[in-house]
CSV table of C-alpha atoms and ligand atoms in Angstrom, one decimal:
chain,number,residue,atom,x,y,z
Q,135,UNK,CA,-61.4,-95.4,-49.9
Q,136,UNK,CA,-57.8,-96.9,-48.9
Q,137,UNK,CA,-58.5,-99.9,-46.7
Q,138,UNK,CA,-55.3,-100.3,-44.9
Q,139,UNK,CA,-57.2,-101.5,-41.4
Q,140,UNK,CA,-59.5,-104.4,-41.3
Q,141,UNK,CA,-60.7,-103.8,-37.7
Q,142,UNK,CA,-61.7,-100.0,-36.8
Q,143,UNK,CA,-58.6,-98.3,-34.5
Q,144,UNK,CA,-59.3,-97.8,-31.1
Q,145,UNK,CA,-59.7,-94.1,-29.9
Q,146,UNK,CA,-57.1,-95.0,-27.2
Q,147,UNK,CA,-54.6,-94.9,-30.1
Q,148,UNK,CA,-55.6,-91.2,-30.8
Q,149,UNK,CA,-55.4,-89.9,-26.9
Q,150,UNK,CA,-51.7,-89.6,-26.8
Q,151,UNK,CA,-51.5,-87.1,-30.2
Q,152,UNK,CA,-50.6,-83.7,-29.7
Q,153,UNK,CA,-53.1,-80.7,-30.9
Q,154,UNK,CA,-50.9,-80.5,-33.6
Q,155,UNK,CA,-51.1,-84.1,-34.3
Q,156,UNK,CA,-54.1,-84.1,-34.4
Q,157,UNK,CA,-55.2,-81.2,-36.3
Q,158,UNK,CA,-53.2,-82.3,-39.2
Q,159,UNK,CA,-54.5,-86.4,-39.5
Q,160,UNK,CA,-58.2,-84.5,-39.5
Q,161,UNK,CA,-57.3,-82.5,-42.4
Q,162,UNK,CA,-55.7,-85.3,-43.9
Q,163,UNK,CA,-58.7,-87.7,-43.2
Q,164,UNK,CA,-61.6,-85.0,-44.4
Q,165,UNK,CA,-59.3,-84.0,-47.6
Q,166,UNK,CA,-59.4,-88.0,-48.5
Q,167,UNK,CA,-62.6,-88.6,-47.9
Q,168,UNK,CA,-63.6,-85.2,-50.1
Q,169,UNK,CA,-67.3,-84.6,-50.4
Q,170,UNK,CA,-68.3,-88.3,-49.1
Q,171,UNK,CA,-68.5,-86.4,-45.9
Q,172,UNK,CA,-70.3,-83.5,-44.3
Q,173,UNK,CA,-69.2,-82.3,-41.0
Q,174,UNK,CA,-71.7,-81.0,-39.0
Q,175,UNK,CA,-70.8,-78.9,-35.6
Q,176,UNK,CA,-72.9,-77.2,-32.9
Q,177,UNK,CA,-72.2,-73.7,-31.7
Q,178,UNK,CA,-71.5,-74.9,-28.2
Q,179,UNK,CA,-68.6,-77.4,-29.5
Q,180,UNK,CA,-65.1,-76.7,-28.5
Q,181,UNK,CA,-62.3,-74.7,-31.1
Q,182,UNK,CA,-60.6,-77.8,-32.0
Q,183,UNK,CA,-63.7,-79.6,-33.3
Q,184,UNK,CA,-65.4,-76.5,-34.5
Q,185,UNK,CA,-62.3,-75.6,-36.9
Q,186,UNK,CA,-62.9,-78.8,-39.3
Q,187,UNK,CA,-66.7,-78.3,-39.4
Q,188,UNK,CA,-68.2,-77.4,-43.1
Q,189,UNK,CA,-71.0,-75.7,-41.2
Q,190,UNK,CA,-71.4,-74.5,-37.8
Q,191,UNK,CA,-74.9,-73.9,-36.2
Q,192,UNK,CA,-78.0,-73.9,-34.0
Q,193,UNK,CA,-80.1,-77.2,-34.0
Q,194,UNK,CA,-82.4,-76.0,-36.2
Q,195,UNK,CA,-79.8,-74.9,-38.9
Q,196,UNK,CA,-78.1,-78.0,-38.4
Q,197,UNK,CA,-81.2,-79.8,-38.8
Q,198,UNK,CA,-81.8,-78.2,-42.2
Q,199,UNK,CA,-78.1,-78.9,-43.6
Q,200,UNK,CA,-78.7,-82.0,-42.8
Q,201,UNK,CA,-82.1,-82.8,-44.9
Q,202,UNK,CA,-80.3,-80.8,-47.8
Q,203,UNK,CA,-77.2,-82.7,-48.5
Q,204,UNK,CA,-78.1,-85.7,-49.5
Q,205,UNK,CA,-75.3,-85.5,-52.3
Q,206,UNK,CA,-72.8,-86.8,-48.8
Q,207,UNK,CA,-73.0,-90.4,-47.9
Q,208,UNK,CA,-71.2,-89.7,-44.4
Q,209,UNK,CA,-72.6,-86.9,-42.0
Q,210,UNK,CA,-70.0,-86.7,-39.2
Q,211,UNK,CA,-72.0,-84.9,-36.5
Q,212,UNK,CA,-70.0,-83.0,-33.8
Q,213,UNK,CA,-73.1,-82.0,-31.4
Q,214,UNK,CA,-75.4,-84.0,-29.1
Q,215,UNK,CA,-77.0,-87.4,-29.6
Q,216,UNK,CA,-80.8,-85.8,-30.2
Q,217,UNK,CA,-78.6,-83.8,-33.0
Q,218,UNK,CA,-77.3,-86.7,-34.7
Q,219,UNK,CA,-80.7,-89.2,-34.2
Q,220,UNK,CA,-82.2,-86.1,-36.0
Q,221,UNK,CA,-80.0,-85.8,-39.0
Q,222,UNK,CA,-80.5,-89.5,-39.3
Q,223,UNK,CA,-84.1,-88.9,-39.0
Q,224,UNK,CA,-84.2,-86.1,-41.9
Q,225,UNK,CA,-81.0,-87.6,-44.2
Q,226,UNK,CA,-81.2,-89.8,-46.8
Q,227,UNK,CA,-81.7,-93.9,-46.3
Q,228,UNK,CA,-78.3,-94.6,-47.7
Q,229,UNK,CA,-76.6,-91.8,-45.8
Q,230,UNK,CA,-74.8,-92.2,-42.7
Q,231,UNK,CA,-74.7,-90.3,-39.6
Q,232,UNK,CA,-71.7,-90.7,-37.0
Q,233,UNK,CA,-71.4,-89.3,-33.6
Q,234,UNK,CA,-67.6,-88.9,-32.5
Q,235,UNK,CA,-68.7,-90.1,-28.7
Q,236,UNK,CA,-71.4,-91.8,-28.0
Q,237,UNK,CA,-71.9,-90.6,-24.4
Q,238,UNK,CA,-72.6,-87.2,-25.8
Q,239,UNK,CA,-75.6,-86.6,-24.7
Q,240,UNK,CA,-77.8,-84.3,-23.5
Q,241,UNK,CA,-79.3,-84.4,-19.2
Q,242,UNK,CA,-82.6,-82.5,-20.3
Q,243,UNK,CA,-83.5,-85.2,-23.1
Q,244,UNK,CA,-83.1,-87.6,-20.4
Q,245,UNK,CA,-85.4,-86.1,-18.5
Q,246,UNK,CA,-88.9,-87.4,-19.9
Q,247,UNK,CA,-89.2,-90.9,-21.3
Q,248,UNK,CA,-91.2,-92.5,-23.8
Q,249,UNK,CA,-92.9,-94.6,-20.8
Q,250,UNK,CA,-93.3,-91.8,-18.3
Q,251,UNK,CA,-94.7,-89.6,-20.7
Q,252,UNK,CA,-96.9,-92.4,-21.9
Q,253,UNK,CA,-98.2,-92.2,-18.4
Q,254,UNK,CA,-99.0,-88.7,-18.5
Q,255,UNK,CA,-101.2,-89.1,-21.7
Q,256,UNK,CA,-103.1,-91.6,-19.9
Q,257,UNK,CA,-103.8,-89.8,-16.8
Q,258,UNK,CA,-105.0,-86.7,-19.2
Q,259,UNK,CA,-107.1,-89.3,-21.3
Q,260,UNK,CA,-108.9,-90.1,-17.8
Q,261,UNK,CA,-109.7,-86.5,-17.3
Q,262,UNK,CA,-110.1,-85.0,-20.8
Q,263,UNK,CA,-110.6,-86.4,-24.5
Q,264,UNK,CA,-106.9,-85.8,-24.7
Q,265,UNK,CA,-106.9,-87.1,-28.6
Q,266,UNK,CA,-109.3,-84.1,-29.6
Q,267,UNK,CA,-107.5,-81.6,-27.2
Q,268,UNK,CA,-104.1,-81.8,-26.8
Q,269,UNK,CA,-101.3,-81.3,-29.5
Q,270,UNK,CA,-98.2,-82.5,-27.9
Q,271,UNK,CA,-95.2,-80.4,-28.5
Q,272,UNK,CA,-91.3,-81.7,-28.2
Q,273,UNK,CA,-88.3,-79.7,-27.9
Q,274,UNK,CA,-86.2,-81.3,-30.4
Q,275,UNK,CA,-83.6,-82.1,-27.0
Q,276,UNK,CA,-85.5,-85.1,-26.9
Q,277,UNK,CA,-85.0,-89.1,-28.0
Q,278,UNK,CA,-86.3,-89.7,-31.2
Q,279,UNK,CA,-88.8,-92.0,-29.4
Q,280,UNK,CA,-90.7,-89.2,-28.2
Q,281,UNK,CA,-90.9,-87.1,-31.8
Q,282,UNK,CA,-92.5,-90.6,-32.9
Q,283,UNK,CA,-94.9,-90.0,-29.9
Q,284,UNK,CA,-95.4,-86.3,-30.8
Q,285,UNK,CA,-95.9,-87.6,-35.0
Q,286,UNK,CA,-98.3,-90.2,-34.0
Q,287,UNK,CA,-100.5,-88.5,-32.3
Q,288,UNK,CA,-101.1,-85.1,-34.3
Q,289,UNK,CA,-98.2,-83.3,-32.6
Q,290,UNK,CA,-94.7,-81.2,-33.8
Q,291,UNK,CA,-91.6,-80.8,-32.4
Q,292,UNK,CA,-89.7,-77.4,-31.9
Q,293,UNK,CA,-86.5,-75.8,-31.9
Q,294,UNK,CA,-85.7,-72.4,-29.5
Q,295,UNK,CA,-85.5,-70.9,-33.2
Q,296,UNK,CA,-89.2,-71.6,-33.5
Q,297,UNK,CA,-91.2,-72.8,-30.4
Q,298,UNK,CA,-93.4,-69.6,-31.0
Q,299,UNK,CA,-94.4,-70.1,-34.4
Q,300,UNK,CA,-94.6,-73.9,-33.7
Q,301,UNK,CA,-97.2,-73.0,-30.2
Q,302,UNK,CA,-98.8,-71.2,-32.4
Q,303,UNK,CA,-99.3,-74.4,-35.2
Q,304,UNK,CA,-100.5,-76.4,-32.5
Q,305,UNK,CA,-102.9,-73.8,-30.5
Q,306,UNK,CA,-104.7,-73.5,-33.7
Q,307,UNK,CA,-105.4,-77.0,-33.9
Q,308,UNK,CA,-106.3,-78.3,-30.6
Q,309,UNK,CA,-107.0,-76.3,-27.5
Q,310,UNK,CA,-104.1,-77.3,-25.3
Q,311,UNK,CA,-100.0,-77.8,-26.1
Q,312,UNK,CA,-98.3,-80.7,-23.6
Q,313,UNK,CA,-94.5,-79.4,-23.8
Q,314,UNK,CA,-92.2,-81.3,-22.7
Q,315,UNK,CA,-88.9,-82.0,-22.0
Q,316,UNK,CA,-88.2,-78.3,-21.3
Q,317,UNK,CA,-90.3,-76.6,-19.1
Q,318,UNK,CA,-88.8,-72.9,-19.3
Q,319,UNK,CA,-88.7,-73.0,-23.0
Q,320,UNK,CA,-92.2,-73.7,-23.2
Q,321,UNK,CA,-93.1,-70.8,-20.2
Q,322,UNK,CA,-90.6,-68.5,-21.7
Q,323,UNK,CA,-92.4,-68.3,-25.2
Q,324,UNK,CA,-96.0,-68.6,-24.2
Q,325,UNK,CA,-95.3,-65.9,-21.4
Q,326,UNK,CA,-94.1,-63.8,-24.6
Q,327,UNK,CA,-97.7,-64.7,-26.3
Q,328,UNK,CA,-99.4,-63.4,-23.5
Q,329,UNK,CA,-100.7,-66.5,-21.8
Q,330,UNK,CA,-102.1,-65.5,-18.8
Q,331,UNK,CA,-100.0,-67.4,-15.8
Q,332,UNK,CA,-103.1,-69.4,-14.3
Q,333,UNK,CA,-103.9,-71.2,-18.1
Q,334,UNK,CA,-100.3,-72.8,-17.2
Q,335,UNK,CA,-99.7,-76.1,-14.8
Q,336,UNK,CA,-96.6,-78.1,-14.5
Q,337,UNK,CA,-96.5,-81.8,-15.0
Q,338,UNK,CA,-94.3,-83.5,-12.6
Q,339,UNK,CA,-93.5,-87.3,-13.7
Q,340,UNK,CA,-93.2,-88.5,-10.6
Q,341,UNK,CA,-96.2,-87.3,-9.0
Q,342,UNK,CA,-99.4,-88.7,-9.1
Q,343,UNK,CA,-101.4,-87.0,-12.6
Q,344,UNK,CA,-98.7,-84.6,-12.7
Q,345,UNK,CA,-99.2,-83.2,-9.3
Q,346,UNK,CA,-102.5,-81.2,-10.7
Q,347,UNK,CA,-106.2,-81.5,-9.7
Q,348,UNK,CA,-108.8,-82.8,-12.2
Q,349,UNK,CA,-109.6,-79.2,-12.5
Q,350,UNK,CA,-106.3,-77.4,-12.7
Q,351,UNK,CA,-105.9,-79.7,-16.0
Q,352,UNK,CA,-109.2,-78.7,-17.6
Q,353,UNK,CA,-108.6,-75.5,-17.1
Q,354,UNK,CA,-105.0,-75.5,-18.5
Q,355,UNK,CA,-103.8,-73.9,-21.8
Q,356,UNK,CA,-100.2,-75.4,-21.8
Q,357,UNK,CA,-99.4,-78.3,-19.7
Q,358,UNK,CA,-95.5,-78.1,-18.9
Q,359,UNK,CA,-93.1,-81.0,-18.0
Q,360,UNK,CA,-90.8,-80.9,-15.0
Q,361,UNK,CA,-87.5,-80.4,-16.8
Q,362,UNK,CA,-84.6,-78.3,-17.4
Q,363,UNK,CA,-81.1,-78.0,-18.5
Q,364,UNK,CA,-78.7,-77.8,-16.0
Q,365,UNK,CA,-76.3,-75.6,-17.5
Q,366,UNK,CA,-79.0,-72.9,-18.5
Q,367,UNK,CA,-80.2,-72.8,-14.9
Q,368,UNK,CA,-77.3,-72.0,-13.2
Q,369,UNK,CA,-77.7,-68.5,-14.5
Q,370,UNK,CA,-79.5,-65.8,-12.2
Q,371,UNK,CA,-81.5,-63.0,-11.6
Q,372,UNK,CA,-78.9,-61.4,-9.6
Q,373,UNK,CA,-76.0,-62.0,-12.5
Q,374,UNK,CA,-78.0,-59.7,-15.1
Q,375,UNK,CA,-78.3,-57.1,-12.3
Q,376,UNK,CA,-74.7,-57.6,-11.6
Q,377,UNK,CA,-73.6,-57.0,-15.0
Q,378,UNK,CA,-76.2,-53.9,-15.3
Q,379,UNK,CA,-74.7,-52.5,-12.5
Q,380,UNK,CA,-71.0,-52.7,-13.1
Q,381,UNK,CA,-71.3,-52.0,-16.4
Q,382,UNK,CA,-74.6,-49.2,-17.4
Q,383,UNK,CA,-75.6,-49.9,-21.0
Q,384,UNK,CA,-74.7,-53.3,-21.0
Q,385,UNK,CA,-76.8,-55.3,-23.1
Q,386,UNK,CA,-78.1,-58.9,-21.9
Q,387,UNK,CA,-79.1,-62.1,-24.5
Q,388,UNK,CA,-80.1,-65.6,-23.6
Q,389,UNK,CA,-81.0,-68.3,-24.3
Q,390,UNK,CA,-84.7,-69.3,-23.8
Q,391,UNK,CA,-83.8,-72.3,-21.6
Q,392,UNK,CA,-82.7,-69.6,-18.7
Q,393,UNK,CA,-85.4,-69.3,-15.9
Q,394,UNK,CA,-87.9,-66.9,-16.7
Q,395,UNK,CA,-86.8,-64.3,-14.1
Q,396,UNK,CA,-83.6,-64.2,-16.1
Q,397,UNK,CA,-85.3,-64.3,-19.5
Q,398,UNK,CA,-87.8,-61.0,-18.6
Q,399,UNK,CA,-84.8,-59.2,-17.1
Q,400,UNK,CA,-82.9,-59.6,-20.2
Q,401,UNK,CA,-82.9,-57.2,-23.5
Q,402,UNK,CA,-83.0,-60.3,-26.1
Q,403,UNK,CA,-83.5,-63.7,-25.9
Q,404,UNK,CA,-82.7,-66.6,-28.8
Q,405,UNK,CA,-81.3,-69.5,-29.7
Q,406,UNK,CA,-77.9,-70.3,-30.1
Q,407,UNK,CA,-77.6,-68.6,-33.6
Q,408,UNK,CA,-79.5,-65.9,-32.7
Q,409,UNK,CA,-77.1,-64.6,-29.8
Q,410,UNK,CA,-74.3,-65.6,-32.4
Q,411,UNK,CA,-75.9,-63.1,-35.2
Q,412,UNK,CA,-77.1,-60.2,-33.0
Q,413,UNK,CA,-73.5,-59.7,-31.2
Q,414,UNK,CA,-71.5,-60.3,-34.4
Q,415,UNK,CA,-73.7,-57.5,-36.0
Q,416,UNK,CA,-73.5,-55.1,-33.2
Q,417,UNK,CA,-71.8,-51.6,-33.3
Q,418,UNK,CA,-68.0,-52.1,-32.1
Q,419,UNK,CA,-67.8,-50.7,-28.6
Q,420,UNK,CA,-70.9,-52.1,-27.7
Q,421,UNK,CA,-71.1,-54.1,-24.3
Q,422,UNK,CA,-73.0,-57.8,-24.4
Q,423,UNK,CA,-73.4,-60.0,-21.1
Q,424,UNK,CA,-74.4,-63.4,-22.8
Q,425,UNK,CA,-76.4,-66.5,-21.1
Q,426,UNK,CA,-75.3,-69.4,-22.8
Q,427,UNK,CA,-72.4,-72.3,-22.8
Q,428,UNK,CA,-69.5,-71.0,-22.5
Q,429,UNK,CA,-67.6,-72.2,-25.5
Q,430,UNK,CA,-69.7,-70.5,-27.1
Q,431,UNK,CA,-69.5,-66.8,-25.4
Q,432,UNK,CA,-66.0,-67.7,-25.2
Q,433,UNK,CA,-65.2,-68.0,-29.0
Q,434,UNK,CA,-67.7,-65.1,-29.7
Q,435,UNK,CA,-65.5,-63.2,-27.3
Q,436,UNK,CA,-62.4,-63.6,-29.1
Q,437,UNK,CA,-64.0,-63.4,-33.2
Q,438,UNK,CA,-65.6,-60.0,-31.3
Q,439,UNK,CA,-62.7,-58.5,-30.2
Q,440,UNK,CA,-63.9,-55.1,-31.0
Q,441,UNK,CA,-66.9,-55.6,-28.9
Q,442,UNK,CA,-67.4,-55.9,-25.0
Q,443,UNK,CA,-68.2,-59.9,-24.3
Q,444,UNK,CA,-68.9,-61.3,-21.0
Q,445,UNK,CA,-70.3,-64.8,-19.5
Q,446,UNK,CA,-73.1,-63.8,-17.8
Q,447,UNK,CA,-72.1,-66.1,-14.3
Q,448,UNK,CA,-69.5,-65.8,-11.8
Q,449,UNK,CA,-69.1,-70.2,-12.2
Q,450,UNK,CA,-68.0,-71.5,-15.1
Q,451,UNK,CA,-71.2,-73.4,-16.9
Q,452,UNK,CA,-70.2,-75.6,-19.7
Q,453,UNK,CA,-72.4,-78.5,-21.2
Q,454,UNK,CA,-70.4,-81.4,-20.4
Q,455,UNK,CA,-71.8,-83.8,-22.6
Q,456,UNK,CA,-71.0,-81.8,-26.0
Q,457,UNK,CA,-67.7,-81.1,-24.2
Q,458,UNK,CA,-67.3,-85.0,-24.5
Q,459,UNK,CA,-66.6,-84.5,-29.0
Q,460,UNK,CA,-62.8,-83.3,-28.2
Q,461,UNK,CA,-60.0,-83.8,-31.0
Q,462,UNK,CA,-58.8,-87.3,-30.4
Q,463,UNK,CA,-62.8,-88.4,-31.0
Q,464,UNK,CA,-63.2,-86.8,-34.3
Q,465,UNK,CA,-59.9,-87.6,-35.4
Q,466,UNK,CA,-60.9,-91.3,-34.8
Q,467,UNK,CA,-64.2,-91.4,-36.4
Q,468,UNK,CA,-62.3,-89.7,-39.5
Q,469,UNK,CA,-59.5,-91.6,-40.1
Q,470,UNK,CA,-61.1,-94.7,-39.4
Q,471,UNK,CA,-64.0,-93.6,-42.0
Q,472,UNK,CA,-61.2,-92.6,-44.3
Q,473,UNK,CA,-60.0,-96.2,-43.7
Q,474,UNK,CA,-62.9,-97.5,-44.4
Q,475,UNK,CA,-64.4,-98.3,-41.3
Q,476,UNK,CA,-67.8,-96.5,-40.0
Q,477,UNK,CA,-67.4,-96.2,-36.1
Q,478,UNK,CA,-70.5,-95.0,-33.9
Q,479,UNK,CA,-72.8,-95.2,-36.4
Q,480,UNK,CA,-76.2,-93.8,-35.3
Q,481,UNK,CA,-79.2,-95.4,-36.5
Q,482,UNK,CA,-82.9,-94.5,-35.4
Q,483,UNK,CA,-85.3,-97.7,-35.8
Q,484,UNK,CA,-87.3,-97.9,-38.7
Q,485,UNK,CA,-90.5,-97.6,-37.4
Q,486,UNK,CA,-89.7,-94.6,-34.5
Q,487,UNK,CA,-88.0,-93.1,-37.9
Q,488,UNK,CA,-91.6,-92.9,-39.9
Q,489,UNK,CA,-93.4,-91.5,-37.2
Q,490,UNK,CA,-90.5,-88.8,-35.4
Q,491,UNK,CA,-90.1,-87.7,-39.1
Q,492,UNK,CA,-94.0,-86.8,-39.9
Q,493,UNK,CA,-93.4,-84.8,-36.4
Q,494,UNK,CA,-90.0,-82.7,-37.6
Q,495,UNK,CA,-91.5,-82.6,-41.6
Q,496,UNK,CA,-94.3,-80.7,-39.6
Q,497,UNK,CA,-91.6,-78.1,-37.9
Q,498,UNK,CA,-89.8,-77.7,-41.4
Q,499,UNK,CA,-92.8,-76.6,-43.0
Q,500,UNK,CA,-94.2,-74.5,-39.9
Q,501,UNK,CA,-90.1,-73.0,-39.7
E,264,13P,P1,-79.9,-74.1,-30.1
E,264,13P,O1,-80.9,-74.8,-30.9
E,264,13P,O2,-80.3,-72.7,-29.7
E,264,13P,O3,-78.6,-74.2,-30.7
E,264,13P,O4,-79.9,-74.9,-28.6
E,264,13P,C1,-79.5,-76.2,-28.5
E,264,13P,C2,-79.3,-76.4,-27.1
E,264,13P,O5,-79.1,-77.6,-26.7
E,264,13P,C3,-79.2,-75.3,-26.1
E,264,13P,O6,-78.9,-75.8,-24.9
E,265,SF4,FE1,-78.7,-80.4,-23.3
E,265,SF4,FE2,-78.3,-78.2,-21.8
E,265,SF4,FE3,-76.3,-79.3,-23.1
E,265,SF4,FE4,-78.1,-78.0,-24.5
E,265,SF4,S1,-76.7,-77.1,-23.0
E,265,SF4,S2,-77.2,-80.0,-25.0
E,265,SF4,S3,-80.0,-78.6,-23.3
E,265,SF4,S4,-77.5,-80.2,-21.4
């Protein structure tokens, strides 16, 4: 490693570089650093971070890649902070992990914490024998605090690649599943299992136990947290009939963190890799109204040229915290790691690490 810097470069230096500029001091930085580095990018990243990934994927995927290249000291993770707390989680004690921004996060994982939902296992302890009952499930959009809470106490944690197969793990052990942070993803796939609607209750955090009766939580199946992603929710009922309308034998994909009256009006729903695979292998001429971030629909638009490819939403629905990974923030992290200098480094705590690990180990082996 050249060490011509003994203090890391600010990113302010990197602000003012054209696209060019910067495209060409990334190459340069990954092609000195050669295989010390990994980099890791989410299919909702933007062109000019996606084009100096290694490997481009869904969380689970990247999650994967992650646990299997331990020959890479550096993982340079152009995604989420979940993402990169995760690839810490399941790398290698000597590897790495940096995140180009730090405020890169994600608004749904914010939307449980450890103490609220802390709370919540109380309040079910005072009504049930929540240890023998309940298999808490996490969406891997979570802090790594809460997949320690899941791994401690007999739970999993899930992808949208996997929730079914994952409900399905925990069902089998213990009567009821607490999902949380995201409520739709959890509805979406149980409704898809055919769980009646009445075996489902919300759990509000704010509310006293959830905003349930006693009996409404005995009775429960699936106990479902108040939260959501606020770009998947801007999508509609009334865009898929829009789109089926103006254009007969359009077909419509989703994501599973769409509402459910989007996700039953739609042909296929699936993670982020999913809608990625089933449009690229589509017949050309086909038409595809797609409910996702739109970096995303808008790259799959232009490598699908000879298909049909439309955002299914009249506003413009971007995730603005993996917006936040632009050029002049990986081109930072890179050159300074090239320099010798590790910049944003993300590090889970030892002790979350054991337990949020026993909790993803359990997905890998269920996925
Ligand atoms: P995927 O795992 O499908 O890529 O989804 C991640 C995500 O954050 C979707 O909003
Ligand atoms: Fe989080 Fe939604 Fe962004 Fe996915 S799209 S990272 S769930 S805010």
């Amino acid at each position: 490693m050249k060490s011509v810097e003994t203090v890391p470069r600010p990113v302010a230096d990197f602000q003012a570089l054209t696209p060019e500029e910067l495209f060409a001091r990334t190459a340069a930085a990954k092609q000195a650093l050669g295989d010390r580095v990994l980099i890791l990018g989410h299919n909702y990243q933007r062109d000019e971070v996606i084009e100096h990934a290694d490997f481009r994927g869904d969380s689970l995927l990247l999650a994967k890649l992650a646990a299997a290249r331990a020959e890479r000291p550096y993982i340079v993770f152009c995604g989420v902070h979940f993402m990169a707390e995760t690839a810490d989680i399941l790398s290698r004690s000597k590897q790495t992990v940096i995140l180009p921004d730090l405020a890169a996060g994600c608004s749904m994982a914010d939307m449980a914490a450890i103490e609220q939902v802390d709370e919540c296992w109380d309040a079910l302890a005072r009504i049930i024998p929540v240890e023998e009952t309940v298999t808490p499930v996490v969406y891997v959009n979570s802090a790594a605090v809460l997949k320690a809470f899941c791994g401690e106490h007999g739970g999993i944690t899930c992808t949208s690649s996997n929730a079914r197969a994952v409900m399905d793990w925990a069902w089998a052990r213990r009567e009821k599943i607490l999902f949380f942070p995201d409520e739709h993803l959890g509805r979406n796939t149980a409704n898809k299992m055919g769980l009646p609607r009445d075996a489902m209750i919300v759990w509000d955090p704010f509310l006293p136990n959830g905003g349930n009766s006693t009996e409404a939580v005995r009775k429960a199946r699936l106990i479902l947290w108040k939260g959501h992603c606020s770009v998947h929710q801007m999508f509609q009922p009334a865009h898929v009939d829009y789109f089926r309308k103006k254009y007969p034998g359009v077909k419509v994909i989703v994501h599973p963190e769409c509402h459910e009256e989007v996700v039953n009006r739609a042909d296929l729903v699936g993670s982020t890799e999913f809608i990625i695979r089933t449009v690229s292998s589509a017949s050309a001429g086909t038409a595809w109204a797609v409910g996702t971030e739109l970096n995303l629909v808008n790259r799959l638009k232009r490598e699908q040229a000879d298909k049909r490819v439309f955002f299914l939403s009249s506003t413009v629905c971007q995730c603005a915290t993996m917006f936040r990974i632009d050029a002049p923030h990986l081109c930072w992290a890179m050159e300074n790691l090239a320099d010798g200098h590790v910049v944003n480094h993300i590090v889970v705590p030892d002790d979350e690490k054991a337990w949020a690990k026993i909790a993803l180990d359990r997905m890998m082996a269920v996925s």
